[in-house]
Short mmCIF file of N, CA and C in Angstrom, two decimals:
data_model
loop_
_atom_site.label_atom_id
_atom_site.label_comp_id
_atom_site.label_asym_id
_atom_site.label_seq_id
_atom_site.Cartn_x
_atom_site.Cartn_y
_atom_site.Cartn_z
N UNK A 1 163.84 60.30 62.35
CA UNK A 1 163.80 61.34 63.36
C UNK A 1 163.21 62.62 62.79
N UNK A 2 163.49 62.94 61.55
CA UNK A 2 162.95 64.13 60.92
C UNK A 2 161.43 64.05 60.85
N UNK A 3 160.90 62.90 60.51
CA UNK A 3 159.46 62.72 60.46
C UNK A 3 158.84 62.95 61.83
N UNK A 4 159.48 62.44 62.87
CA UNK A 4 158.99 62.63 64.24
C UNK A 4 158.94 64.11 64.60
N UNK A 5 159.99 64.86 64.23
CA UNK A 5 160.03 66.29 64.49
C UNK A 5 158.92 67.01 63.73
N UNK A 6 158.68 66.64 62.49
CA UNK A 6 157.61 67.26 61.70
C UNK A 6 156.25 66.99 62.32
N UNK A 7 156.03 65.78 62.81
CA UNK A 7 154.76 65.45 63.45
C UNK A 7 154.58 66.27 64.71
N UNK A 8 155.65 66.43 65.50
CA UNK A 8 155.57 67.23 66.72
C UNK A 8 155.27 68.69 66.40
N UNK A 9 155.94 69.23 65.39
CA UNK A 9 155.71 70.62 65.01
C UNK A 9 154.30 70.83 64.48
N UNK A 10 153.79 69.87 63.74
CA UNK A 10 152.44 69.99 63.19
C UNK A 10 151.40 69.97 64.29
N UNK A 11 151.71 69.35 65.42
CA UNK A 11 150.76 69.24 66.51
C UNK A 11 150.74 70.48 67.40
N UNK A 12 151.70 71.40 67.23
CA UNK A 12 151.75 72.60 68.05
C UNK A 12 150.57 73.52 67.72
N UNK A 13 149.89 74.05 68.73
CA UNK A 13 148.82 75.01 68.47
C UNK A 13 149.38 76.27 67.82
N UNK A 14 148.58 76.88 66.99
CA UNK A 14 148.99 78.09 66.29
C UNK A 14 148.23 79.27 66.85
N UNK A 15 148.97 80.34 67.15
CA UNK A 15 148.35 81.58 67.60
C UNK A 15 147.84 82.31 66.36
N UNK A 16 146.57 82.63 66.34
CA UNK A 16 145.96 83.28 65.18
C UNK A 16 146.53 84.69 65.01
N UNK A 17 146.77 85.06 63.76
CA UNK A 17 147.39 86.35 63.46
C UNK A 17 146.40 87.37 62.91
N UNK A 18 145.29 86.93 62.38
CA UNK A 18 144.35 87.85 61.73
C UNK A 18 143.40 88.43 62.76
N UNK A 19 143.58 89.71 63.07
CA UNK A 19 142.77 90.34 64.11
C UNK A 19 141.61 91.14 63.54
N UNK A 20 141.65 91.45 62.26
CA UNK A 20 140.59 92.30 61.73
C UNK A 20 139.53 91.53 60.96
N UNK A 21 139.66 90.21 60.88
CA UNK A 21 138.63 89.45 60.18
C UNK A 21 137.48 89.17 61.13
N UNK A 22 136.33 89.59 60.77
CA UNK A 22 135.14 89.39 61.61
C UNK A 22 134.31 88.26 61.03
N UNK A 23 133.85 87.39 61.88
CA UNK A 23 132.99 86.31 61.44
C UNK A 23 131.60 86.53 61.99
N UNK A 24 130.66 85.82 61.45
CA UNK A 24 129.29 85.92 61.94
C UNK A 24 129.23 85.55 63.41
N UNK A 25 129.99 84.53 63.80
CA UNK A 25 130.03 84.12 65.20
C UNK A 25 130.51 85.26 66.09
N UNK A 26 131.53 86.01 65.64
CA UNK A 26 132.02 87.13 66.43
C UNK A 26 130.92 88.15 66.68
N UNK A 27 130.10 88.40 65.67
CA UNK A 27 129.06 89.41 65.80
C UNK A 27 127.95 88.98 66.75
N UNK A 28 127.80 87.68 66.95
CA UNK A 28 126.71 87.19 67.79
C UNK A 28 127.08 87.11 69.27
N UNK A 29 128.36 87.24 69.58
CA UNK A 29 128.79 87.16 70.97
C UNK A 29 128.86 88.54 71.59
N UNK A 30 128.71 88.62 72.92
CA UNK A 30 128.79 89.94 73.57
C UNK A 30 130.20 90.50 73.49
N UNK A 31 130.34 91.83 73.59
CA UNK A 31 131.67 92.43 73.54
C UNK A 31 132.53 91.96 74.71
N UNK A 32 133.85 92.01 74.51
CA UNK A 32 134.79 91.52 75.52
C UNK A 32 134.68 92.28 76.83
N UNK A 33 134.22 93.53 76.76
CA UNK A 33 134.14 94.32 77.98
C UNK A 33 133.14 93.72 78.97
N UNK A 34 132.24 92.85 78.50
CA UNK A 34 131.30 92.22 79.41
C UNK A 34 131.62 90.74 79.63
N UNK A 35 132.52 90.17 78.85
CA UNK A 35 132.94 88.79 79.06
C UNK A 35 134.13 88.78 80.01
N UNK A 36 134.09 87.95 81.04
CA UNK A 36 135.25 87.90 81.94
C UNK A 36 136.48 87.36 81.22
N UNK A 37 137.62 87.85 81.62
CA UNK A 37 138.88 87.38 81.05
C UNK A 37 139.91 87.27 82.16
N UNK A 38 140.58 86.14 82.21
CA UNK A 38 141.66 85.93 83.17
C UNK A 38 142.98 85.97 82.42
N UNK A 39 143.88 86.88 82.79
CA UNK A 39 145.18 86.95 82.11
C UNK A 39 146.00 85.67 82.31
N UNK A 40 146.66 85.24 81.24
CA UNK A 40 147.48 84.02 81.29
C UNK A 40 148.86 84.22 80.67
N UNK A 41 149.10 85.33 79.99
CA UNK A 41 150.28 85.41 79.12
C UNK A 41 151.23 86.56 79.45
N UNK A 42 151.28 87.01 80.67
CA UNK A 42 152.20 88.06 81.10
C UNK A 42 151.91 89.42 80.47
N UNK A 43 150.70 89.61 79.94
CA UNK A 43 150.31 90.92 79.43
C UNK A 43 150.13 91.89 80.59
N UNK A 44 150.25 93.18 80.30
CA UNK A 44 150.14 94.20 81.34
C UNK A 44 148.96 95.12 81.04
N UNK A 45 148.37 95.62 82.11
CA UNK A 45 147.34 96.64 81.95
C UNK A 45 148.03 98.00 82.00
N UNK A 46 147.94 98.74 80.91
CA UNK A 46 148.56 100.06 80.81
C UNK A 46 147.45 101.09 80.68
N UNK A 47 147.49 102.11 81.51
CA UNK A 47 146.41 103.10 81.45
C UNK A 47 146.71 104.17 80.41
N UNK A 48 145.65 104.68 79.83
CA UNK A 48 145.75 105.79 78.90
C UNK A 48 146.25 105.46 77.51
N UNK A 49 146.20 104.19 77.12
CA UNK A 49 146.65 103.84 75.77
C UNK A 49 145.71 104.40 74.72
N UNK A 50 146.27 104.78 73.59
CA UNK A 50 145.48 105.12 72.41
C UNK A 50 145.28 103.79 71.69
N UNK A 51 144.06 103.28 71.73
CA UNK A 51 143.80 101.90 71.28
C UNK A 51 143.69 101.75 69.77
N UNK A 52 143.46 102.82 69.06
CA UNK A 52 143.36 102.76 67.61
C UNK A 52 144.61 103.30 66.96
N UNK A 53 144.63 103.35 65.63
CA UNK A 53 145.82 103.81 64.91
C UNK A 53 145.97 105.34 64.90
N UNK A 54 145.03 106.05 65.48
CA UNK A 54 145.06 107.51 65.45
C UNK A 54 145.95 108.04 66.57
N UNK A 55 147.20 108.35 66.26
CA UNK A 55 148.12 108.95 67.23
C UNK A 55 148.50 110.34 66.76
N UNK A 56 148.90 111.19 67.69
CA UNK A 56 149.21 112.59 67.34
C UNK A 56 150.61 112.75 66.75
N UNK A 57 151.58 112.01 67.25
CA UNK A 57 152.96 112.13 66.81
C UNK A 57 153.09 111.59 65.38
N UNK A 58 153.53 112.44 64.45
CA UNK A 58 153.61 112.06 63.04
C UNK A 58 154.61 110.92 62.80
N UNK A 59 155.72 110.93 63.53
CA UNK A 59 156.71 109.86 63.37
C UNK A 59 156.15 108.52 63.82
N UNK A 60 155.43 108.53 64.94
CA UNK A 60 154.82 107.31 65.46
C UNK A 60 153.74 106.82 64.50
N UNK A 61 152.95 107.76 63.98
CA UNK A 61 151.90 107.39 63.03
C UNK A 61 152.49 106.71 61.80
N UNK A 62 153.58 107.25 61.29
CA UNK A 62 154.25 106.67 60.12
C UNK A 62 154.79 105.27 60.44
N UNK A 63 155.40 105.11 61.62
CA UNK A 63 155.92 103.80 62.03
C UNK A 63 154.79 102.78 62.16
N UNK A 64 153.66 103.20 62.72
CA UNK A 64 152.51 102.30 62.86
C UNK A 64 151.95 101.90 61.50
N UNK A 65 151.85 102.87 60.59
CA UNK A 65 151.35 102.57 59.25
C UNK A 65 152.28 101.59 58.53
N UNK A 66 153.58 101.85 58.61
CA UNK A 66 154.55 100.98 57.94
C UNK A 66 154.57 99.60 58.60
N UNK A 67 154.53 99.57 59.94
CA UNK A 67 154.50 98.29 60.65
C UNK A 67 153.26 97.48 60.32
N UNK A 68 152.12 98.15 60.21
CA UNK A 68 150.88 97.46 59.86
C UNK A 68 150.95 96.92 58.43
N UNK A 69 151.45 97.73 57.51
CA UNK A 69 151.58 97.30 56.11
C UNK A 69 152.50 96.08 56.00
N UNK A 70 153.63 96.12 56.69
CA UNK A 70 154.57 95.00 56.64
C UNK A 70 153.98 93.75 57.29
N UNK A 71 153.25 93.92 58.38
CA UNK A 71 152.63 92.79 59.07
C UNK A 71 151.56 92.14 58.20
N UNK A 72 150.89 92.92 57.38
CA UNK A 72 149.86 92.38 56.49
C UNK A 72 150.43 91.57 55.33
N UNK A 73 151.74 91.62 55.13
CA UNK A 73 152.38 90.91 54.03
C UNK A 73 152.33 89.40 54.23
N UNK A 74 152.32 88.68 53.13
CA UNK A 74 152.42 87.21 53.16
C UNK A 74 153.88 86.76 53.26
N UNK A 75 154.79 87.68 52.99
CA UNK A 75 156.23 87.40 53.02
C UNK A 75 156.74 87.57 54.46
N UNK A 76 157.20 86.48 55.06
CA UNK A 76 157.64 86.52 56.46
C UNK A 76 158.84 87.44 56.67
N UNK A 77 159.66 87.63 55.66
CA UNK A 77 160.77 88.57 55.78
C UNK A 77 160.24 89.99 55.96
N UNK A 78 159.17 90.32 55.26
CA UNK A 78 158.52 91.63 55.42
C UNK A 78 157.91 91.75 56.82
N UNK A 79 157.25 90.70 57.27
CA UNK A 79 156.64 90.72 58.61
C UNK A 79 157.73 90.94 59.66
N UNK A 80 158.86 90.29 59.49
CA UNK A 80 159.97 90.44 60.44
C UNK A 80 160.47 91.88 60.47
N UNK A 81 160.45 92.56 59.33
CA UNK A 81 160.87 93.97 59.27
C UNK A 81 159.91 94.89 60.02
N UNK A 82 158.69 94.42 60.28
CA UNK A 82 157.72 95.23 61.01
C UNK A 82 158.08 95.36 62.49
N UNK A 83 158.70 94.34 63.06
CA UNK A 83 158.95 94.32 64.50
C UNK A 83 159.73 95.54 65.00
N UNK A 84 160.89 95.89 64.42
CA UNK A 84 161.61 97.06 64.95
C UNK A 84 160.84 98.36 64.76
N UNK A 85 160.03 98.45 63.72
CA UNK A 85 159.24 99.66 63.51
C UNK A 85 158.19 99.81 64.61
N UNK A 86 157.53 98.72 64.93
CA UNK A 86 156.50 98.76 65.97
C UNK A 86 157.11 98.98 67.35
N UNK A 87 158.26 98.36 67.60
CA UNK A 87 158.95 98.57 68.87
C UNK A 87 159.43 100.01 68.99
N UNK A 88 159.90 100.58 67.90
CA UNK A 88 160.33 101.99 67.90
C UNK A 88 159.14 102.90 68.15
N UNK A 89 158.00 102.58 67.58
CA UNK A 89 156.79 103.38 67.83
C UNK A 89 156.48 103.41 69.33
N UNK A 90 156.62 102.27 70.00
CA UNK A 90 156.36 102.22 71.44
C UNK A 90 157.42 102.96 72.24
N UNK A 91 158.66 102.97 71.76
CA UNK A 91 159.70 103.75 72.44
C UNK A 91 159.39 105.24 72.35
N UNK A 92 158.96 105.69 71.18
CA UNK A 92 158.64 107.10 70.99
C UNK A 92 157.36 107.51 71.69
N UNK A 93 156.39 106.60 71.71
CA UNK A 93 155.10 106.89 72.35
C UNK A 93 154.59 105.63 73.05
N UNK A 94 154.91 105.47 74.34
CA UNK A 94 154.48 104.28 75.08
C UNK A 94 152.96 104.12 75.17
N UNK A 95 152.21 105.15 74.79
CA UNK A 95 150.74 105.09 74.82
C UNK A 95 150.15 104.63 73.49
N UNK A 96 151.00 104.31 72.52
CA UNK A 96 150.54 103.88 71.19
C UNK A 96 150.09 102.42 71.27
N UNK A 97 148.91 102.20 71.81
CA UNK A 97 148.41 100.86 72.05
C UNK A 97 148.25 100.01 70.80
N UNK A 98 147.98 100.66 69.67
CA UNK A 98 147.81 99.93 68.41
C UNK A 98 149.06 99.10 68.10
N UNK A 99 150.22 99.58 68.52
CA UNK A 99 151.47 98.85 68.27
C UNK A 99 151.43 97.48 68.94
N UNK A 100 150.83 97.37 70.13
CA UNK A 100 150.73 96.07 70.80
C UNK A 100 149.87 95.10 69.98
N UNK A 101 148.80 95.61 69.43
CA UNK A 101 147.92 94.77 68.63
C UNK A 101 148.64 94.23 67.39
N UNK A 102 149.32 95.12 66.68
CA UNK A 102 150.01 94.72 65.46
C UNK A 102 151.23 93.85 65.79
N UNK A 103 151.91 94.15 66.90
CA UNK A 103 153.01 93.29 67.34
C UNK A 103 152.52 91.87 67.62
N UNK A 104 151.36 91.75 68.25
CA UNK A 104 150.80 90.43 68.51
C UNK A 104 150.58 89.66 67.22
N UNK A 105 150.03 90.34 66.23
CA UNK A 105 149.79 89.71 64.93
C UNK A 105 151.11 89.33 64.25
N UNK A 106 152.09 90.23 64.28
CA UNK A 106 153.38 89.95 63.64
C UNK A 106 154.07 88.75 64.30
N UNK A 107 154.10 88.73 65.62
CA UNK A 107 154.73 87.60 66.32
C UNK A 107 154.00 86.30 66.04
N UNK A 108 152.68 86.36 65.95
CA UNK A 108 151.90 85.16 65.63
C UNK A 108 152.27 84.64 64.24
N UNK A 109 152.36 85.54 63.27
CA UNK A 109 152.72 85.13 61.91
C UNK A 109 154.12 84.54 61.86
N UNK A 110 155.01 85.05 62.71
CA UNK A 110 156.39 84.58 62.72
C UNK A 110 156.59 83.33 63.58
N UNK A 111 155.50 82.84 64.16
CA UNK A 111 155.59 81.61 64.94
C UNK A 111 156.16 81.79 66.33
N UNK A 112 156.00 82.97 66.92
CA UNK A 112 156.48 83.24 68.28
C UNK A 112 155.28 83.48 69.19
N UNK A 113 154.63 82.40 69.66
CA UNK A 113 153.41 82.56 70.45
C UNK A 113 153.64 83.25 71.79
N UNK A 114 154.82 83.11 72.38
CA UNK A 114 155.08 83.74 73.67
C UNK A 114 155.01 85.27 73.54
N UNK A 115 155.73 85.82 72.58
CA UNK A 115 155.71 87.27 72.37
C UNK A 115 154.35 87.72 71.84
N UNK A 116 153.75 86.92 70.97
CA UNK A 116 152.45 87.28 70.40
C UNK A 116 151.35 87.36 71.44
N UNK A 117 151.28 86.35 72.30
CA UNK A 117 150.22 86.37 73.32
C UNK A 117 150.44 87.49 74.32
N UNK A 118 151.69 87.77 74.66
CA UNK A 118 151.98 88.86 75.61
C UNK A 118 151.53 90.21 75.02
N UNK A 119 151.84 90.44 73.75
CA UNK A 119 151.44 91.70 73.11
C UNK A 119 149.93 91.79 72.97
N UNK A 120 149.30 90.72 72.48
CA UNK A 120 147.84 90.70 72.36
C UNK A 120 147.19 90.95 73.72
N UNK A 121 147.69 90.28 74.76
CA UNK A 121 147.07 90.41 76.07
C UNK A 121 147.25 91.81 76.64
N UNK A 122 148.39 92.44 76.42
CA UNK A 122 148.58 93.82 76.86
C UNK A 122 147.56 94.72 76.18
N UNK A 123 147.36 94.51 74.89
CA UNK A 123 146.35 95.29 74.17
C UNK A 123 144.96 95.04 74.76
N UNK A 124 144.61 93.79 74.95
CA UNK A 124 143.28 93.45 75.46
C UNK A 124 143.04 94.03 76.85
N UNK A 125 143.98 93.86 77.76
CA UNK A 125 143.80 94.34 79.13
C UNK A 125 143.73 95.86 79.19
N UNK A 126 144.37 96.53 78.26
CA UNK A 126 144.43 97.99 78.27
C UNK A 126 143.35 98.64 77.42
N UNK A 127 142.73 97.89 76.54
CA UNK A 127 141.76 98.44 75.58
C UNK A 127 140.47 97.62 75.56
N UNK A 128 139.95 97.30 76.72
CA UNK A 128 138.80 96.39 76.84
C UNK A 128 137.58 96.83 76.04
N UNK A 129 137.36 98.13 75.91
CA UNK A 129 136.13 98.59 75.25
C UNK A 129 136.34 98.96 73.77
N UNK A 130 137.55 98.83 73.26
CA UNK A 130 137.78 99.14 71.86
C UNK A 130 137.12 98.06 71.00
N UNK A 131 136.54 98.40 69.85
CA UNK A 131 135.75 97.44 69.07
C UNK A 131 136.42 96.11 68.75
N UNK A 132 137.71 96.06 68.51
CA UNK A 132 138.32 94.78 68.14
C UNK A 132 138.84 93.99 69.34
N UNK A 133 138.63 94.48 70.55
CA UNK A 133 139.11 93.78 71.75
C UNK A 133 138.43 92.41 71.90
N UNK A 134 137.17 92.30 71.50
CA UNK A 134 136.50 91.00 71.63
C UNK A 134 137.14 89.97 70.70
N UNK A 135 137.58 90.39 69.53
CA UNK A 135 138.27 89.47 68.61
C UNK A 135 139.61 89.02 69.22
N UNK A 136 140.33 89.95 69.81
CA UNK A 136 141.61 89.62 70.45
C UNK A 136 141.37 88.66 71.62
N UNK A 137 140.32 88.91 72.38
CA UNK A 137 140.01 88.01 73.50
C UNK A 137 139.72 86.60 73.00
N UNK A 138 138.99 86.48 71.91
CA UNK A 138 138.69 85.15 71.37
C UNK A 138 139.97 84.45 70.87
N UNK A 139 140.86 85.22 70.25
CA UNK A 139 142.13 84.63 69.81
C UNK A 139 142.90 84.08 71.01
N UNK A 140 143.00 84.87 72.07
CA UNK A 140 143.74 84.44 73.26
C UNK A 140 143.05 83.26 73.95
N UNK A 141 141.74 83.32 74.07
CA UNK A 141 141.00 82.23 74.73
C UNK A 141 141.11 80.94 73.92
N UNK A 142 140.97 81.03 72.60
CA UNK A 142 141.11 79.84 71.75
C UNK A 142 142.52 79.25 71.86
N UNK A 143 143.52 80.12 71.89
CA UNK A 143 144.90 79.65 72.00
C UNK A 143 145.13 78.98 73.36
N UNK A 144 144.61 79.59 74.42
CA UNK A 144 144.73 79.02 75.77
C UNK A 144 144.13 77.62 75.81
N UNK A 145 142.96 77.47 75.23
CA UNK A 145 142.30 76.16 75.19
C UNK A 145 143.10 75.17 74.34
N UNK A 146 143.60 75.63 73.19
CA UNK A 146 144.34 74.75 72.29
C UNK A 146 145.65 74.26 72.90
N UNK A 147 146.23 75.05 73.78
CA UNK A 147 147.49 74.64 74.41
C UNK A 147 147.25 73.83 75.68
N UNK A 148 146.00 73.56 75.98
CA UNK A 148 145.70 72.79 77.19
C UNK A 148 145.94 73.59 78.45
N UNK A 149 145.82 74.90 78.36
CA UNK A 149 146.00 75.75 79.53
C UNK A 149 147.45 76.04 79.86
N UNK A 150 148.33 75.91 78.87
CA UNK A 150 149.74 76.23 79.10
C UNK A 150 150.02 77.61 78.52
N UNK A 151 150.75 78.43 79.26
CA UNK A 151 151.07 79.77 78.78
C UNK A 151 151.86 79.73 77.48
N UNK A 152 152.85 78.86 77.43
CA UNK A 152 153.72 78.79 76.26
C UNK A 152 154.09 77.33 76.04
N UNK A 153 153.49 76.68 75.04
CA UNK A 153 153.74 75.26 74.84
C UNK A 153 155.11 74.96 74.24
N UNK A 154 155.82 75.98 73.80
CA UNK A 154 157.13 75.75 73.20
C UNK A 154 158.21 75.95 74.24
N UNK A 155 159.32 75.23 74.14
CA UNK A 155 160.40 75.41 75.11
C UNK A 155 161.02 76.79 74.98
N UNK A 156 161.43 77.36 76.09
CA UNK A 156 162.09 78.67 76.06
C UNK A 156 163.49 78.53 75.49
N UNK A 157 163.90 79.56 74.76
CA UNK A 157 165.22 79.54 74.12
C UNK A 157 166.26 80.08 75.06
#
């Protein structure tokens, strides 16, 4: 039975966590602002988000920097510590769009595709013209295709 469970887990699609790695293929495709995108993951369009890491509030900026540093770690315990920092950044400044991007990456690394896709999609829908939005769109589109068009291939807890 354990072998069967391992085979099932190995077959689960993985939500990509690396949002800043650019490939040659990425550079050859048009930006996401001109590619159509259909939302699939309960992401929201929020107006007026600050799409990059440049926020005015010093506390929020520090939380974003720390959350980003922790998310970049190979140690999943460190990545897990990023979540409350990024969520706190959004509580203090709901317009801190960068937090959605980093939350998507953190959730993906932690194996939570439902939360990861929702955060990534909120970032994408709200920051269509920001330079890394096309990379986020490709991550979401690839994941959608890999799951066979299912929003969340894992059972809800």
